[in-house]
Structure formats: C-alpha cells, structure tokens
CSV table of C-alpha atoms in Angstrom, one decimal:
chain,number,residue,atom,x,y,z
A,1,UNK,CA,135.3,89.3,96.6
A,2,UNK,CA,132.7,87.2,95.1
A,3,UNK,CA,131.0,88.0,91.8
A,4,UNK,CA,127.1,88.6,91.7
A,5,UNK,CA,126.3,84.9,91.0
A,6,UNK,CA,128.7,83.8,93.6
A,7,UNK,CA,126.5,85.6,95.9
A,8,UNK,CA,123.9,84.1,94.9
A,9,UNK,CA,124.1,80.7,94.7
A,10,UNK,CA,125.7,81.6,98.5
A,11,UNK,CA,122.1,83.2,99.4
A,12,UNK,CA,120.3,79.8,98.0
A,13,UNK,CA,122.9,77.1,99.0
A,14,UNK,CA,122.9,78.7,102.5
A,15,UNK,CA,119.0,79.7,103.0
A,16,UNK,CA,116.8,77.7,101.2
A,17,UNK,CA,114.2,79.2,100.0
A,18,UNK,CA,110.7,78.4,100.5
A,19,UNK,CA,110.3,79.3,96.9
A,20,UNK,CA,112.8,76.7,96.1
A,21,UNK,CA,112.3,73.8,98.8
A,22,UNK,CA,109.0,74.1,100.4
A,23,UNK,CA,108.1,73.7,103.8
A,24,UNK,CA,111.6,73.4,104.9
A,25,UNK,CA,112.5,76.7,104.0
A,26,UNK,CA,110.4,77.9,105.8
A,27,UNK,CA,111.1,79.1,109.4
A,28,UNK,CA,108.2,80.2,111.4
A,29,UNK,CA,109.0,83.1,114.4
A,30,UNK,CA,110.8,86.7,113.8
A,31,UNK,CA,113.1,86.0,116.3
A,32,UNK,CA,116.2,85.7,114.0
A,33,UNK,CA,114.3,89.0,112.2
A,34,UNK,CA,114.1,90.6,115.3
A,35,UNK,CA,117.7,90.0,115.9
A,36,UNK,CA,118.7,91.3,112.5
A,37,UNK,CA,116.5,94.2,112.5
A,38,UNK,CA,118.2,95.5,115.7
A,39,UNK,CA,121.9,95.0,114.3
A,40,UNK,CA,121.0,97.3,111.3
A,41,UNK,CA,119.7,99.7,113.5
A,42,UNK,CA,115.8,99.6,112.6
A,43,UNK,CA,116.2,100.6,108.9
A,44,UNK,CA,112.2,100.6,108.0
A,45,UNK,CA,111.8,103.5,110.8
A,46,UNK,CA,113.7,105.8,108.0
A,47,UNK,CA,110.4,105.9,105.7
A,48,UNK,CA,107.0,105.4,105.5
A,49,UNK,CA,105.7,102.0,104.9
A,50,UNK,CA,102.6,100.6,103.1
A,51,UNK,CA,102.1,97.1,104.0
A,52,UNK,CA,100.0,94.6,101.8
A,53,UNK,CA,99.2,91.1,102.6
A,54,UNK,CA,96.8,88.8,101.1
A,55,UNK,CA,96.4,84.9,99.6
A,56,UNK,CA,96.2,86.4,95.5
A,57,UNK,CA,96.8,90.1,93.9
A,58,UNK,CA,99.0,91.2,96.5
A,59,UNK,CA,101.7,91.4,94.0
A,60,UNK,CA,99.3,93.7,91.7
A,61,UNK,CA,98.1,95.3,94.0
A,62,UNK,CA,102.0,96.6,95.6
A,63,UNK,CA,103.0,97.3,92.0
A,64,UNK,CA,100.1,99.3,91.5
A,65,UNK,CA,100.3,101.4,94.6
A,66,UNK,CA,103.7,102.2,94.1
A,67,UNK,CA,103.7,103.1,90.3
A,68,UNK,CA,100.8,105.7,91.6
A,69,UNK,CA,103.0,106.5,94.6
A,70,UNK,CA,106.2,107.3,92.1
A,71,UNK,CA,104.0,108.8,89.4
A,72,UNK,CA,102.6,111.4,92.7
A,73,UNK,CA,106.8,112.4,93.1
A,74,UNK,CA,107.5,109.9,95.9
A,75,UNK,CA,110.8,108.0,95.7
A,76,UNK,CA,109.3,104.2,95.7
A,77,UNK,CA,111.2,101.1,97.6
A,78,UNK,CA,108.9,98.3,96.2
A,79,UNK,CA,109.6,94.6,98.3
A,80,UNK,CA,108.0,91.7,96.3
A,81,UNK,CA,108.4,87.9,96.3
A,82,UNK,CA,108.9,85.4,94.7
A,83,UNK,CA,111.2,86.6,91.9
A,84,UNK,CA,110.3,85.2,88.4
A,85,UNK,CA,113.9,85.9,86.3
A,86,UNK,CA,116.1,87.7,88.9
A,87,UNK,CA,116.7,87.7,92.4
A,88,UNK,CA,117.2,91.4,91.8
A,89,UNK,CA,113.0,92.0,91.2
A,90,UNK,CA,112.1,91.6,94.6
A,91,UNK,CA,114.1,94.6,95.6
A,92,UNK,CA,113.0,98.2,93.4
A,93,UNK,CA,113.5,101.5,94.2
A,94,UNK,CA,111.4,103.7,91.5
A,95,UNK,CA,110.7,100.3,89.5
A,96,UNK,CA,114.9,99.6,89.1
A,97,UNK,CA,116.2,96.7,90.8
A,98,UNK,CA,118.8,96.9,93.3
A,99,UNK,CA,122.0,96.7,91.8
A,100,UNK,CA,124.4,93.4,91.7
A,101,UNK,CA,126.7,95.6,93.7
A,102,UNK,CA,124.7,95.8,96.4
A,103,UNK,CA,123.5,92.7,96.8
A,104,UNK,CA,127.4,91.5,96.5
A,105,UNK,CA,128.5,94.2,98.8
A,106,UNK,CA,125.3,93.4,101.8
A,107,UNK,CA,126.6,89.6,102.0
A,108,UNK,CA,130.3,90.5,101.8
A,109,UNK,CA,129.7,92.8,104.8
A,110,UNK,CA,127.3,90.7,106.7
A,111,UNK,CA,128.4,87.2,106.1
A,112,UNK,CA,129.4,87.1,109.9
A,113,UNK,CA,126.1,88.0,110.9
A,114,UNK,CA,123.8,85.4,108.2
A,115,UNK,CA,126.0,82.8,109.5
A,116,UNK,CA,125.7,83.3,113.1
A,117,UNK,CA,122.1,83.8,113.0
A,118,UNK,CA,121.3,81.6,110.3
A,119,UNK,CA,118.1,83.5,109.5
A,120,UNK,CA,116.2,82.1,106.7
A,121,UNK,CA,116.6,83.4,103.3
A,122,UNK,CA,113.4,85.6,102.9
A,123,UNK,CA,114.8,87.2,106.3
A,124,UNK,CA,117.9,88.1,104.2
A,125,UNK,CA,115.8,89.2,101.3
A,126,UNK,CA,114.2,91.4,104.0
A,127,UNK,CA,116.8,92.8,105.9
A,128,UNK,CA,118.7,93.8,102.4
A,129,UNK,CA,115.2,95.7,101.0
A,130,UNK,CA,114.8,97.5,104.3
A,131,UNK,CA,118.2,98.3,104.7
A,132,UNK,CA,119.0,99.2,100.8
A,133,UNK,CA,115.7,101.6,101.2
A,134,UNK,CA,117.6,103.5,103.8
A,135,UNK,CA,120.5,103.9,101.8
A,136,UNK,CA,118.2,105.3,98.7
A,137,UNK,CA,116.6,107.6,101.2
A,138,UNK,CA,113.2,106.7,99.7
A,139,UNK,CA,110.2,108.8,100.9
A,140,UNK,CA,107.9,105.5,101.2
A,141,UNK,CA,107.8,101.5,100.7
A,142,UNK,CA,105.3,99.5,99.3
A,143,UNK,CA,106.1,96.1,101.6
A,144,UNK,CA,104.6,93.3,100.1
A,145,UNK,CA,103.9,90.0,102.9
A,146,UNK,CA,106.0,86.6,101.6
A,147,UNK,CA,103.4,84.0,103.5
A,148,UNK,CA,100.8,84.6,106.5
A,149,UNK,CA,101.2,87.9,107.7
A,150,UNK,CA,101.5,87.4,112.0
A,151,UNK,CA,104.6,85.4,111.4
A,152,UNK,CA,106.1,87.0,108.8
A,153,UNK,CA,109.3,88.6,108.4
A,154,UNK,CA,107.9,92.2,107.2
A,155,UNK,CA,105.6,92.4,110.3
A,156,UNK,CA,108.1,94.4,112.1
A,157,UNK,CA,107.5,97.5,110.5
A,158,UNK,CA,105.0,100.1,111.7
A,159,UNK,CA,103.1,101.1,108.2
A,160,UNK,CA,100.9,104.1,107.3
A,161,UNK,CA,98.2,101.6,106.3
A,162,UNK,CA,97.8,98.0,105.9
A,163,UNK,CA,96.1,96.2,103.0
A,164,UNK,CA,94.7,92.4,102.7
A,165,UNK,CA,93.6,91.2,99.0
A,166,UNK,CA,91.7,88.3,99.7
A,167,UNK,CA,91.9,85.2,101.8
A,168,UNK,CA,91.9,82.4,99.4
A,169,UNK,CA,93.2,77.9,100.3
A,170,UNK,CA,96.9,78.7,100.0
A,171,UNK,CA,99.6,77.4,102.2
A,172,UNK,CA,97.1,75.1,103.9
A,173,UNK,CA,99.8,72.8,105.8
A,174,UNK,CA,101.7,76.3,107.5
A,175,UNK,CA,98.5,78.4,107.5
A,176,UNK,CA,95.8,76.4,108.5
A,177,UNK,CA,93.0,74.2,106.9
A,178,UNK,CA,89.7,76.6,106.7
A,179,UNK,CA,89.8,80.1,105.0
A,180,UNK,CA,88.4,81.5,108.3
A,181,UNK,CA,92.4,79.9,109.8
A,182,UNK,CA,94.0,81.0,107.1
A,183,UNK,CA,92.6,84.8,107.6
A,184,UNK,CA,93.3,84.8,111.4
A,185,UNK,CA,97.3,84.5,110.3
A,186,UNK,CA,96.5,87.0,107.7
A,187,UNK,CA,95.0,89.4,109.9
A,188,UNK,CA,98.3,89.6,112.0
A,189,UNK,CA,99.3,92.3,110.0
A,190,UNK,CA,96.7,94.9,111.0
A,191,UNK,CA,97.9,96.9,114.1
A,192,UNK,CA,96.6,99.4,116.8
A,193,UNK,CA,95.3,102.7,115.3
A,194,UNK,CA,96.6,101.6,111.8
A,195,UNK,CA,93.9,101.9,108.8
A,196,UNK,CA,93.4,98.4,107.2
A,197,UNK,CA,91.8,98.0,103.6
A,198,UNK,CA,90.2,94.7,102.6
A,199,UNK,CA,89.7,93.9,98.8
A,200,UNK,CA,87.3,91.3,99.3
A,201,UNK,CA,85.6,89.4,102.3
A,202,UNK,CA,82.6,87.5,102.9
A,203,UNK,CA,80.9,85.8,106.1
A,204,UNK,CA,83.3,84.9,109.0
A,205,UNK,CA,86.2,85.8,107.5
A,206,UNK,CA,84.8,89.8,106.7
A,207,UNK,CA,83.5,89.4,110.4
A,208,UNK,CA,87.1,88.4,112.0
A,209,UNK,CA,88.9,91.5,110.0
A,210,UNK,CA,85.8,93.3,111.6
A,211,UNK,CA,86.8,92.0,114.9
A,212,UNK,CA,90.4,91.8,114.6
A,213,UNK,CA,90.0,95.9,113.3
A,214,UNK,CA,87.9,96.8,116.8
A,215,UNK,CA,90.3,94.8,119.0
A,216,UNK,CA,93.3,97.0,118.2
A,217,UNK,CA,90.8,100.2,117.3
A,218,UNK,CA,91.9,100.4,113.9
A,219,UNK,CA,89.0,101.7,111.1
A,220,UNK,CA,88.6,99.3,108.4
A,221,UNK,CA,87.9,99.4,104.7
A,222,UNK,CA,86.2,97.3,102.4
A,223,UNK,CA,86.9,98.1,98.6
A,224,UNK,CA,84.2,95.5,97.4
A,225,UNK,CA,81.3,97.7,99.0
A,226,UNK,CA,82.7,100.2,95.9
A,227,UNK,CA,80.4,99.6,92.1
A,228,UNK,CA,83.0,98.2,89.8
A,229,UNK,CA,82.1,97.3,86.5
A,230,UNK,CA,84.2,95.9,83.4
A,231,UNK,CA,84.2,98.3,80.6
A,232,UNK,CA,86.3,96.5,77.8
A,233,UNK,CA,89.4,96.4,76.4
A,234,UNK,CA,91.5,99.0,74.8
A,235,UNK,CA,94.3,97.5,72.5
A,236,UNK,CA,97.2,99.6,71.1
A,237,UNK,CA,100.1,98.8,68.8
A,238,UNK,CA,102.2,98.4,71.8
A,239,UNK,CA,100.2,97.1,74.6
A,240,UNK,CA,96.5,96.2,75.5
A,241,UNK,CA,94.7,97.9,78.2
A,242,UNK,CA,91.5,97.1,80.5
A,243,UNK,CA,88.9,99.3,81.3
A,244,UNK,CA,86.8,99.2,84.2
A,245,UNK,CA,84.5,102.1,86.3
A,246,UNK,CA,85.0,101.8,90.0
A,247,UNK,CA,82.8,103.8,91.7
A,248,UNK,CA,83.0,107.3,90.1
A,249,UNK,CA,86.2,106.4,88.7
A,250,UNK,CA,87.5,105.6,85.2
A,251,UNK,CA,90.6,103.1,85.8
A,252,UNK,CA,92.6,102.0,82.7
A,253,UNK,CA,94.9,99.5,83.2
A,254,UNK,CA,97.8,97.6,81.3
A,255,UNK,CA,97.6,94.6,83.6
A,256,UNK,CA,95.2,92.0,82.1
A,257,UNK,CA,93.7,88.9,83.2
A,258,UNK,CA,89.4,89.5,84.7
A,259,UNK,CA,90.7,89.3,88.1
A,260,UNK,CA,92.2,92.7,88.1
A,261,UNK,CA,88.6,94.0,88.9
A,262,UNK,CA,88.7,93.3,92.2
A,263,UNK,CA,92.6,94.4,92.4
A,264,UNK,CA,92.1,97.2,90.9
A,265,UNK,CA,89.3,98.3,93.2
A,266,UNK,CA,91.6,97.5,96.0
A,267,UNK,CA,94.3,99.9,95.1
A,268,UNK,CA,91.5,102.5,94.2
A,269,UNK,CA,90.4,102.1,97.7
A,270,UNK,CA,94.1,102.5,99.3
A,271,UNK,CA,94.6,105.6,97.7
A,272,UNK,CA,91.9,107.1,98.8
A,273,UNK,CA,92.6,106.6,102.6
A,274,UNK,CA,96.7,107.7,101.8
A,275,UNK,CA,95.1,110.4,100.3
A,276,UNK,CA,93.0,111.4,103.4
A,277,UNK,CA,96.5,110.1,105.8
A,278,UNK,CA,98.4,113.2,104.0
A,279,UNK,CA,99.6,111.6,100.8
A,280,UNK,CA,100.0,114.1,98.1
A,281,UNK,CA,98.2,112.1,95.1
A,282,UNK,CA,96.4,114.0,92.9
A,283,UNK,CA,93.3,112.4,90.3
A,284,UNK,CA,96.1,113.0,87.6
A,285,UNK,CA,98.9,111.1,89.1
A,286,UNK,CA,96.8,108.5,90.3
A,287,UNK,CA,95.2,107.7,86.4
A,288,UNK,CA,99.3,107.9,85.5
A,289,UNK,CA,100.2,105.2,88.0
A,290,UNK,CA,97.2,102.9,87.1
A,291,UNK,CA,98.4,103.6,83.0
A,292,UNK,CA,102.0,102.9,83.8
A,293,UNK,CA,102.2,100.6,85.8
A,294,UNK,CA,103.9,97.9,83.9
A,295,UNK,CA,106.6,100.6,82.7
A,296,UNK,CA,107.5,101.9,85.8
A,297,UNK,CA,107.6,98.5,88.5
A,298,UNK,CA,108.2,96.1,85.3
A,299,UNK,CA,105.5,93.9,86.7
A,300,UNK,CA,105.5,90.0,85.0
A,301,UNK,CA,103.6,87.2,84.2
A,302,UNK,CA,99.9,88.8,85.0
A,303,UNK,CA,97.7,87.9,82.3
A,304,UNK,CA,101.0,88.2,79.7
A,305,UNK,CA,100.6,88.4,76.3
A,306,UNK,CA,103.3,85.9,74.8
A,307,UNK,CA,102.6,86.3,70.9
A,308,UNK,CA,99.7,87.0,68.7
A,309,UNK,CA,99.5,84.2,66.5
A,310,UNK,CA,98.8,81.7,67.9
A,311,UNK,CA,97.5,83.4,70.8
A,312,UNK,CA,99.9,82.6,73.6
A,313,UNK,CA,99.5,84.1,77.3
A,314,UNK,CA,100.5,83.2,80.7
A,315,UNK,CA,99.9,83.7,84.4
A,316,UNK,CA,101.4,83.0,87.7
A,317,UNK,CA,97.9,82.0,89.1
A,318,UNK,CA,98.4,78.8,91.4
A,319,UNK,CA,95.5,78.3,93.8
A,320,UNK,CA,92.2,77.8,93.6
A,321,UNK,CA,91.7,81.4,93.8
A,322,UNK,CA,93.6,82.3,91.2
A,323,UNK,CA,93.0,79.3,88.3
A,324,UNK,CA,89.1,79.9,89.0
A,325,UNK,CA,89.6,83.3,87.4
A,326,UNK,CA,91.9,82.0,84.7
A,327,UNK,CA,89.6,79.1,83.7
A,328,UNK,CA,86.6,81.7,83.2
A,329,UNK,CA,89.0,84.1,81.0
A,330,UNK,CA,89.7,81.4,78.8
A,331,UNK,CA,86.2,80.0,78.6
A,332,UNK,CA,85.4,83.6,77.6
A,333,UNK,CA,88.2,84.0,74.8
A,334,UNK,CA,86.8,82.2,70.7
A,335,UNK,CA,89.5,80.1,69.7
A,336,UNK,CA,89.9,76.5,67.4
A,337,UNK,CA,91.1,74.8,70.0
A,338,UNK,CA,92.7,75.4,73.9
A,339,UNK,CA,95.8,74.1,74.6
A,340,UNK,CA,97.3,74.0,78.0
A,341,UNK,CA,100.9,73.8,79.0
A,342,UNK,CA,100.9,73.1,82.4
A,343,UNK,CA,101.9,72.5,85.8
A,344,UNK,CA,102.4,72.7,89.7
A,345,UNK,CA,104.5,72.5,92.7
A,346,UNK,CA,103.5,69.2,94.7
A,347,UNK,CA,102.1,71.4,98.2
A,348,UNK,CA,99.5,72.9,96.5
A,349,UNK,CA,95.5,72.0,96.4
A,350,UNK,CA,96.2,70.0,93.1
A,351,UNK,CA,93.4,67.8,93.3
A,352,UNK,CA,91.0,70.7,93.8
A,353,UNK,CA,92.7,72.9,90.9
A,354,UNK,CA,92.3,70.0,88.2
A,355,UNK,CA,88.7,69.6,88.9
A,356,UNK,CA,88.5,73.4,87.8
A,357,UNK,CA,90.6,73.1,84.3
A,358,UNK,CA,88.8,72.8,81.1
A,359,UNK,CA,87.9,69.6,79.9
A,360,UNK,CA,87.7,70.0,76.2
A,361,UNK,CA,91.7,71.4,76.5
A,362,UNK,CA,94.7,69.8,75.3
A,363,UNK,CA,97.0,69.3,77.8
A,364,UNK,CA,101.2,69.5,77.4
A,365,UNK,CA,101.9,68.3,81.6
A,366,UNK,CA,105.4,68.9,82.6
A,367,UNK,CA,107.2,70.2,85.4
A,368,UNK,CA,109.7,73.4,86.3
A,369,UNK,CA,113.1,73.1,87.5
A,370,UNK,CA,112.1,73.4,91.2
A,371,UNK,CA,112.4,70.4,93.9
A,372,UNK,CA,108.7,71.2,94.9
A,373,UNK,CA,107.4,70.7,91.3
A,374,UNK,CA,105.0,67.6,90.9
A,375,UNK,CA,106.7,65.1,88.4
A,376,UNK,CA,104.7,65.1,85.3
A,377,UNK,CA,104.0,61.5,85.2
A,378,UNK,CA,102.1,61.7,88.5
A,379,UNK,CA,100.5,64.7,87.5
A,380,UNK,CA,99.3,63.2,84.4
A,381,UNK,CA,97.7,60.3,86.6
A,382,UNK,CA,95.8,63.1,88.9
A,383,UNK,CA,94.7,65.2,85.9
A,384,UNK,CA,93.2,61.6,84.1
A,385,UNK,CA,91.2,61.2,87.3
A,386,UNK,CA,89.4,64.8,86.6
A,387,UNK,CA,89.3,64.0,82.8
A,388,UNK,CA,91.9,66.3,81.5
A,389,UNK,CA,93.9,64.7,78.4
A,390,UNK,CA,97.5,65.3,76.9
A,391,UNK,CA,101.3,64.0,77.1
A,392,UNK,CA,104.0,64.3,79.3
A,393,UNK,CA,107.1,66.6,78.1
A,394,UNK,CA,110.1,66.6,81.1
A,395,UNK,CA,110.9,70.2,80.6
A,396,UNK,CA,108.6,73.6,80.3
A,397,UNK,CA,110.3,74.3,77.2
A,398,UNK,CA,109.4,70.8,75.4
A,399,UNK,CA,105.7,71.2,76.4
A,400,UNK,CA,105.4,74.7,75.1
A,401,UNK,CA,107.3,73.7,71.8
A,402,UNK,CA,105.1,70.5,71.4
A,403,UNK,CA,102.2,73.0,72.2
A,404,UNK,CA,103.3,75.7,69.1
A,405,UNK,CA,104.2,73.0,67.2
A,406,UNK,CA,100.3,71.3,67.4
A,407,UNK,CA,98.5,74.9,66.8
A,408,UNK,CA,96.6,76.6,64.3
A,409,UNK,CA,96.8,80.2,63.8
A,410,UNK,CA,93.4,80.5,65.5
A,411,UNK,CA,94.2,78.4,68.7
A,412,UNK,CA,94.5,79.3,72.2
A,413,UNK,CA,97.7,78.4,74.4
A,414,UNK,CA,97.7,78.8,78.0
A,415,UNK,CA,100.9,78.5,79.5
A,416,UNK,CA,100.6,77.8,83.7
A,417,UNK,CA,99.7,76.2,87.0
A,418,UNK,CA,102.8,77.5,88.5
A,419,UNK,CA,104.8,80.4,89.3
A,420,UNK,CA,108.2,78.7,88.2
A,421,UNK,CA,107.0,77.3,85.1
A,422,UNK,CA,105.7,81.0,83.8
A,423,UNK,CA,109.1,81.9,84.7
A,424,UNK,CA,110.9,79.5,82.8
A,425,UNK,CA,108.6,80.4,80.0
A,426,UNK,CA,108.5,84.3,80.6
C-alpha cells in the first residue's frame, strides 16, 4: 500500500499536469473520459450538477454557489482546479477535502485502469470527484470547468444549469486567438433545454452565447443587465467584508479584491434561476452562504489579506482580465510606496500583462517552482521594455523577504502574477 504522498507523486510523475507542464499536459478529446466514465458506471448521474465555466471568477463563483447551496441544507461536492497547497482542495464535500484515504485507496484500486488508458491527470482528478460524490451521497455538485469547456473533461455531465463568468485572452495557444474563439470553446458547455447564466458579455461574444442558447433551445441569462453597485467595506477584528447592492439585494461578502462585483452578481443571478428550477434556497440561507463563504469552502488567495503592517495581500489573478482589476485596486489603496513581488508562467500574455503593471512600483521578479514559470532574468528584460524596475530574487520566498525587508510600516506589497507563486507564498 502506498502512503498519501506516494500516491501522489504517482498521480504527477504519471499524468502531468497541465498545471505543472503546460501544453503537454494537456490532452484535448473525452475519449479516455468517456472510457473512464463508463467503467465507473456514470457516477455524476447519482446527483444534481451545477456546472460553471468561464476565463476568470469561476473559482469564486463555484465556491460561492456551493457555500449558499450547503448553507440551504444541501450536502455540497465542490470540484475546483488548480489546487494552491493540496491536491486534496480540488475535491470538497461540505467545504472538507477528500480524505488521503481515499485518494490512496481510488489509485490503489484503479491503477490497472489509469495505466491502460493513460488518461490525463485532470481526467483522474475528475473521475475521483465524480466518483467520491457518489460515495458521499451528496444531493448536488458545484463542477467547476479546468480549460475550454467543449473539450473538457467535466462536459460529460448533464447539469441543472450551466454558468459562464466571462470570456477573457487566456489559454490563447489551445483555445484560440480572439475572445469571440475563445467563447465558441467556452460555450460548449451549454446544452439542449439546460438554463445558462452569463456574468458578463459584450458584442459578438454576448451574440454567440445568444446564438449558441437558441441553437440547443436553452433560455439564457445575463447577470450584468442586474444594477450592482459597490457599497464599501465592512472590517471586523477577524476578517474584512465587501458590500455591494445588486439589484434589490444587499450582498456582503468576505471575498475581496473589486472584481467580485461582477462575481458576485453572477452567483446572485444563479440562484435565482435554481431557485425557480426547484432549489430550496431561502433569502436567509442565501445572505448565509454569501457571509460564509470563506469558512465553509475554505476558498484562497482572492484578494488575501497577508498582514497588516506593512500591508501585504495577494491574488491568483494571471490574465489580462484579471491583473486589469488588480492594477486598479492597488491604484485605489494610499500607501508610501507599492511594492510588487512578482511573477508568471512563460504561456501566458506576458507582454500584454506588463504594459498594465504600475510604473511607479518597486518590483521583486522571481519565479515559482513550476517548469512553466518564466525565469526571472528574462522576465526582468520584458518588464524593463514596459518600464517596470526592481531585482531579480531566484525563489518567491527571497523576493517577498527582500520586499518586507525594504518596507515601511505605511507601504503596500502586492504579492502575484501567478497562481503558483501565491501558492508558495499563501
């Protein structure tokens, strides 16, 4: 029997990830899903399903939905990716990770099958959270999409309701070069006489989920035709919450960062069509879930607070979607002086991101311990081309020292560019 790291490092030497090695661990096609799905005996037909796809917030967005599902009395499966600490985190039922056991146990039993397959390692990570939901007898699972939507692994299931964020440049060399590309993938998710939401969508891109929607005779949502508006934030000894009015609702939220407007309003609008598909959520439950949702689905490295003084805080923004709302946060938040601890993984848009980073910071470039991560030296070159100044450290953990180390008490540090380095820092 092998222990839980074992397994593990089985799981990773075995399937690369995408999360790990990029582009090659990535395999396009269900087929090997398909295949897989049909030896475990359809395990997602056992519950209902909520599926959410998107380019940014689809993480909020699932843990939000599911801490109002679970604060409503539903037993939750939640299936996320990437994982930040633990491989665990992708896989919750009622915000607790799946236990080592099981994860042990699922490869032990199956090795025969992963290895005559060879299905990728998200289809692993899929066919474990499908199959562990079964076993937990949960009434309902939030399914989060890992990359697209038509191709991906999670597009077997038959969900109550679809939901797609945004469509934002991600992905670019699997997904396609234009956002209106990028969308069609995207769009694969929404199905025949399933009810799609849309958290926000302008020009072609609204018109193809309009046309996508009235191909398979689906209704579709859009949660940015709702008011929203930011009301402030409240801040307790414990935690810090944002306010905003969405419609004629009062939303209060621990997750931070501006860009939670627009996520929040998305979930707001989800639960108002589960409501009218038979979902028992009261007004009640549904304020609970949007208070709680940090406690109850653990949710990281959105908008976190790292310490007070200096002000430290990170985010696992990594597109150009994502930093543009970071870089107007930070341009919004008095401080001495900004200082910046970043970095990214080598596929991205870097180019475009640097041109959006704040000119007046102080940069500490370095790189996480991933083989997609841009060195820091060759980062340093592309950020001197867009103006942006600092050092080179070789490890997250010398750059955020060198970063504490440099402050005053009234200086801001921002800590990411990446979704690996918040997690080494997290």
């Amino acid at each position: 029997m092998m222990t839980y790291q074992e397994t593990i490092d089985y799981i990773f030497s075995r399937m690369p990830s995408f999360q790990n090695v990029g582009t090659s661990g990535y395999k396009p096609g269900i087929e090997s899903m398909i295949e897989m799905d049909n030896y475990f005996g359809h395990p997602h037909e056992s519950y209902r399903t909520i599926h959410v796809g998107g380019t940014n917030g689809k993480g909020s967005v699932s843990h939000t939905l599911a801490s109002i599902l679970q604060s409503s009395g539903y037993k939750v499966g939640l299936f996320t990716s990437p994982h930040l600490r633990d491989f665990r985190e992708r896989i919750r039922v009622n915000g607790e990770m799946v236990p080592e056991s099981y994860v042990i146990d699922f490869v032990e039993k199956h090795r025969a099958l992963i290895e005559k397959v060879t299905p990728s390692f998200f289809e692993v990570c899929v066919a474990m959270a499908f199959d562990y939901f079964r076993q937990e007898q949960v009434d309902v699972a939030v399914i989060e999409v890992g990359l697209g939507g038509r191709l991906d692994s999670t597009n077997l299931i038959s969900p109550d309701l679809c939901v797609i964020t945004n469509i934002s440049m991600d992905h670019m060399n699997l997904l396609g070069d234009t956002e209106v590309k990028i969308a069609g993938e995207k769009a694969g998710i929404i199905k025949q006489g399933v009810p799609v939401v849309i958290g926000e969508a302008e020009g072609a891109v609204k018109q193809l989920f309009i046309d996508k929607a009235e191909e398979v005779n689906t209704p579709i949502y859009f949660a940015d035709t709702q008011k929203s508006e930011f009301l402030g934030i409240e801040a307790s000894y414990r935690q810090q919450f944002q306010l905003f009015q969405i419609g004629e609702e009062l939303v209060r939220t621990p997750l931070m960062g501006i860009y939670q407007e627009k996520n929040m309003a998305t979930a707001l609008r989800t639960v108002e069509e589960l409501k009218h598909l038979g979902y028992a959520i009261t007004k009640e439950s549904m304020r609970h879930g949007f208070e709680h949702t940090i406690d109850q689905t653990h949710l990281l490295g959105r908008w976190q607070r790292l310490k007070e003084v200096p002000y430290v805080v990170c985010d696992t923004g990594h597109n150009v979607g994502g930093i543009q709302y970071v870089v107007k946060q930070l341009k919004s938040i008095p401080c001495k002086q900004l200082r910046i601890v970043f970095g990214m993984v080598g596929d991205k848009d870097v180019s475009h991101v640097l041109e959006l980073m704040p000119k007046e910071a102080v940069y500490y470039l370095t790189k996480a311990q991933s083989h997609r991560a841009m060195p820091e030296g060759k980062l340093r070159d592309l950020a001197a081309e867009k103006g942006l100044k600092g050092n080179t450290y070789p490890t997250v953990e010398e750059a955020y020292q060198a970063a504490l180390k440099d402050a005053d008490d009234a200086d801001l540090i921002y800590v990411g560019g990446s979704t690996y380095l918040v997690a080494e820092i997290i």
